[in-house]
Amino acid sequence: MNAFDWFVLLGTMLGIAAYGAWRTRHTDTLNTYLRGHQSTGWGTIGISVMATQASAITFLSIPGQGFESGIGFVQNYFGLPLALIIVCAVFLPIYRRFGVYTAYEYLGRRFDTKTRLLGAGLFLLQRGLASGVTIYAPAIILSTVLGWRLDLTIICTGLLVIVYTVLGGSVAVSLTQKWQMGVIFGGMITAFVILIVKLPAGVGFGEAIGVAGAMGKLEAVDFSFDPNRRYTFWSGLLGGLFLSLSYFGTDQSQVQRYIGGAALREGRLGLMFNAVLKIPMQFFILLLGALVFVFYQFQPAPVFFNRAEWRHHVEGANGQAFGALEEKHAQLHQAKEAKVRDWLGARAGRDDVAEAAARAEMVAAQQAVEVVRKDAKAALVAADPRAKTKDSDYVFISFIMDFLPHGAIGLLVAVMFAAALGSKAGELNALGSTSTIDLWRQVRPLAAADEARNVRVAKWLTAMWGLFAIGFALFAGFAENLIEAINILGSIFYGVVLGIFLVAFFLKKVGGTAVFWGAIAAQLVVFGLYFSLSISYLWYNLIGCAACVAFSLVLQGLRGAPGENAA
Amino acid sequence: MNPEKQPPQDDESPGVPGFRTWRGVYLFVIGCFVAVVALLTLFTHLTA
């Protein structure tokens, strides 16, 4: 990165943060601090919902996913539009009718305090721990590639987001997210255009799509029922529906984004905006990754995209073996480029027989390269059993650093930071709100009427969660297994929380005690299954939800009387 | 005051040109989803 890149990066990131903090510095009513301005329109809500979901990892990992496995991952989002329609039709009107600040406050009104605390506690545990990972995960990739100090990257990103989120609350979050999404869209479109322009002479967009398709990278939809297939239409529709319903309907970091606004209409249209745009947006990001794959067919590519890790081993004791793998990969990669050009020639000649033969040779050449890449990963593990062999997260950032002009590099790095700040801000805002409304107010019920004090407490608690996230991220490097555990923890809690909300909305005869113990039992079942089965985490959303609903019904049936606090 | 006793807001007009009810908006979104899946399926077949 040169001075111009730094100017673009710091100008956009500091400019947006400073603007957000300055514009919202006088936010002093609790309602505005937690729910945003009454005048917030559907466009702002829609962008805020999108920005909260799209973290930096979305823009680092998803192009890498397109590069490595193709665009089939898009199917994971197929349940999202249907889930958002359910949230619009059922969840949102109830939240607004009750006038709640948090989703868990509704559980308190519908059931009792213990169920409210269970919902809030599960959210704080899962989201609070994950908040450190949201900073750590992109910071480790960006600091590795850019050569920055990891601790400084984490501290600077964390402090920047704390300043404007604490000062302006929900208003600052949605205001800055709007500008951050502008940077993200601008940057991703710039990368796409430059990628197409930089393809070699004679290879246009149509040819690039042809190569990606022939290499099996453009299989977007798979209707098969094979459970061994990672992404299919059915797993995406069903698993994705439950995951999205849990995330958008019960996770405070999302609920807080859409419960504000002048009327119910604004939240609903904001969610529908996401229901229509999310799949095309994910398709675009994955396609970008597939086109980066095509781009590298005509450029020398590294055998392992996490170059810092690879270099460390090349310069180590087994350097010769790693060097030999590197050389073999370079030769095979060059041979493959010739095969790709042969295939493009055969395709242009419209000779079906020649085209089929050239395609088979091209695919075989690609498979030979994949074998060397696998050998390289095996060599890394042999040299260091703790080595990280997943290099797809480094593909897009490597492309940016190696092939984009100065200025565009700064813009694309700004995209990653904008996404990190946007999702982090939504998360901190929700953690601060839930701690204030669902926990602090329980301890200090008499202080609930003192609005200024509530705002002060919400600000302190938001700052505390921010500092906790920074602290956790700084120590996360020492406990990589913990990060994985936290990610798993999140996915196995979501289903049960959704179950509690579905009982609240649809089973009016079930009361607080039945749903509380039903949820605890369901969570134990999910933990038990997790340790005894090996199934995709998407299914735990469905199992946890179904178990919670079933146990609640059974327990209420055993108790006999209708729900004691049912509204 | 019991908040559930307040008048329901579900009947609010979406205020979107061409749509008189929320049901219409939801059907439009489902239609968009079906169209996107159909286009992606077509894309898969054309590029295979």
PDB file of C-alpha atoms in Angstrom, chain A residues 71 78 81 85 88-89 93 96-98 109 209 213-214 218-221 223 233 237 264-265 268-269 272 275 279 283 359 508 567, chain B residues 2-16 22 25-30 32-33 36-37 40-41 43-44 47-48:
ATOM      1  CA  ILE A  71     -20.921 -20.609  -6.526  1.00  0.00           C
ATOM      2  CA  PHE A  78     -32.474 -19.714  -0.277  1.00  0.00           C
ATOM      3  CA  PRO A  81     -36.566 -14.523   1.691  1.00  0.00           C
ATOM      4  CA  ILE A  85     -41.584 -12.704   5.082  1.00  0.00           C
ATOM      5  CA  CYS A  88     -42.465  -9.223   8.633  1.00  0.00           C
ATOM      6  CA  ALA A  89     -45.864 -10.876   9.008  1.00  0.00           C
ATOM      7  CA  PRO A  93     -45.895  -6.441  14.279  1.00  0.00           C
ATOM      8  CA  ARG A  96     -43.933  -3.018  17.664  1.00  0.00           C
ATOM      9  CA  ARG A  97     -47.311  -3.614  19.324  1.00  0.00           C
ATOM     10  CA  PHE A  98     -45.566  -4.326  22.625  1.00  0.00           C
ATOM     11  CA  ARG A 109     -44.195  -9.762  28.834  1.00  0.00           C
ATOM     12  CA  ILE A 209     -17.783 -17.406 -17.761  1.00  0.00           C
ATOM     13  CA  GLY A 213     -18.469 -23.157 -16.162  1.00  0.00           C
ATOM     14  CA  ALA A 214     -16.338 -25.811 -17.866  1.00  0.00           C
ATOM     15  CA  LEU A 218     -20.780 -22.196 -11.838  1.00  0.00           C
ATOM     16  CA  GLU A 219     -23.115 -24.907 -10.539  1.00  0.00           C
ATOM     17  CA  ALA A 220     -25.434 -22.546  -8.708  1.00  0.00           C
ATOM     18  CA  VAL A 221     -28.391 -24.861  -8.065  1.00  0.00           C
ATOM     19  CA  PHE A 223     -31.820 -30.157  -6.735  1.00  0.00           C
ATOM     20  CA  PHE A 233     -31.482 -26.435  -2.973  1.00  0.00           C
ATOM     21  CA  LEU A 237     -34.240 -23.818   1.658  1.00  0.00           C
ATOM     22  CA  LEU A 264     -44.464  -0.686  10.890  1.00  0.00           C
ATOM     23  CA  ARG A 265     -44.211  -0.106   7.139  1.00  0.00           C
ATOM     24  CA  ARG A 268     -41.264  -4.286   6.808  1.00  0.00           C
ATOM     25  CA  LEU A 269     -40.044  -2.643   3.621  1.00  0.00           C
ATOM     26  CA  MET A 272     -38.302  -6.950   2.067  1.00  0.00           C
ATOM     27  CA  ALA A 275     -35.404 -10.474   0.901  1.00  0.00           C
ATOM     28  CA  ILE A 279     -29.433 -13.706  -3.020  1.00  0.00           C
ATOM     29  CA  PHE A 283     -24.355 -14.502  -6.187  1.00  0.00           C
ATOM     30  CA  ARG A 359     -12.262 -29.708 -22.188  1.00  0.00           C
ATOM     31  CA  LYS A 508     -50.884 -19.133  23.522  1.00  0.00           C
ATOM     32  CA  ALA A 567     -50.914 -12.912  27.355  1.00  0.00           C
TER      33      ALA A 567
ATOM     34  CA  ASN B   2     -52.267  -4.036  27.782  1.00  0.00           C
ATOM     35  CA  PRO B   3     -50.336  -3.382  24.570  1.00  0.00           C
ATOM     36  CA  GLU B   4     -52.104  -6.259  22.822  1.00  0.00           C
ATOM     37  CA  LYS B   5     -55.404  -4.395  23.150  1.00  0.00           C
ATOM     38  CA  GLN B   6     -54.138  -1.642  20.831  1.00  0.00           C
ATOM     39  CA  PRO B   7     -55.561  -1.652  17.294  1.00  0.00           C
ATOM     40  CA  PRO B   8     -53.678  -4.079  15.035  1.00  0.00           C
ATOM     41  CA  GLN B   9     -51.158  -2.474  12.696  1.00  0.00           C
ATOM     42  CA  ASP B  10     -51.105  -5.364  10.226  1.00  0.00           C
ATOM     43  CA  ASP B  11     -53.709  -3.726   8.025  1.00  0.00           C
ATOM     44  CA  GLU B  12     -51.478  -0.719   7.414  1.00  0.00           C
ATOM     45  CA  SER B  13     -51.141  -0.053   3.690  1.00  0.00           C
ATOM     46  CA  PRO B  14     -47.653  -0.827   2.339  1.00  0.00           C
ATOM     47  CA  GLY B  15     -47.621   2.551   0.582  1.00  0.00           C
ATOM     48  CA  VAL B  16     -45.826   1.053  -2.406  1.00  0.00           C
ATOM     49  CA  TRP B  22     -48.932  -6.584   2.419  1.00  0.00           C
ATOM     50  CA  VAL B  25     -45.874  -7.416  -1.374  1.00  0.00           C
ATOM     51  CA  TYR B  26     -45.089 -10.874   0.075  1.00  0.00           C
ATOM     52  CA  LEU B  27     -46.325 -12.583  -3.108  1.00  0.00           C
ATOM     53  CA  PHE B  28     -44.140 -10.240  -5.152  1.00  0.00           C
ATOM     54  CA  VAL B  29     -41.094 -11.177  -3.006  1.00  0.00           C
ATOM     55  CA  ILE B  30     -41.879 -14.898  -3.403  1.00  0.00           C
ATOM     56  CA  CYS B  32     -38.808 -12.620  -7.205  1.00  0.00           C
ATOM     57  CA  PHE B  33     -37.324 -15.578  -5.278  1.00  0.00           C
ATOM     58  CA  VAL B  36     -34.030 -15.802  -9.167  1.00  0.00           C
ATOM     59  CA  VAL B  37     -33.913 -19.583  -8.566  1.00  0.00           C
ATOM     60  CA  LEU B  40     -29.777 -19.479 -11.460  1.00  0.00           C
ATOM     61  CA  THR B  41     -30.919 -22.928 -12.645  1.00  0.00           C
ATOM     62  CA  PHE B  43     -27.403 -20.186 -15.635  1.00  0.00           C
ATOM     63  CA  THR B  44     -26.170 -23.522 -14.223  1.00  0.00           C
ATOM     64  CA  THR B  47     -22.579 -22.693 -18.325  1.00  0.00           C
ATOM     65  CA  ALA B  48     -22.132 -26.408 -17.547  1.00  0.00           C
TER      66      ALA B  48
END
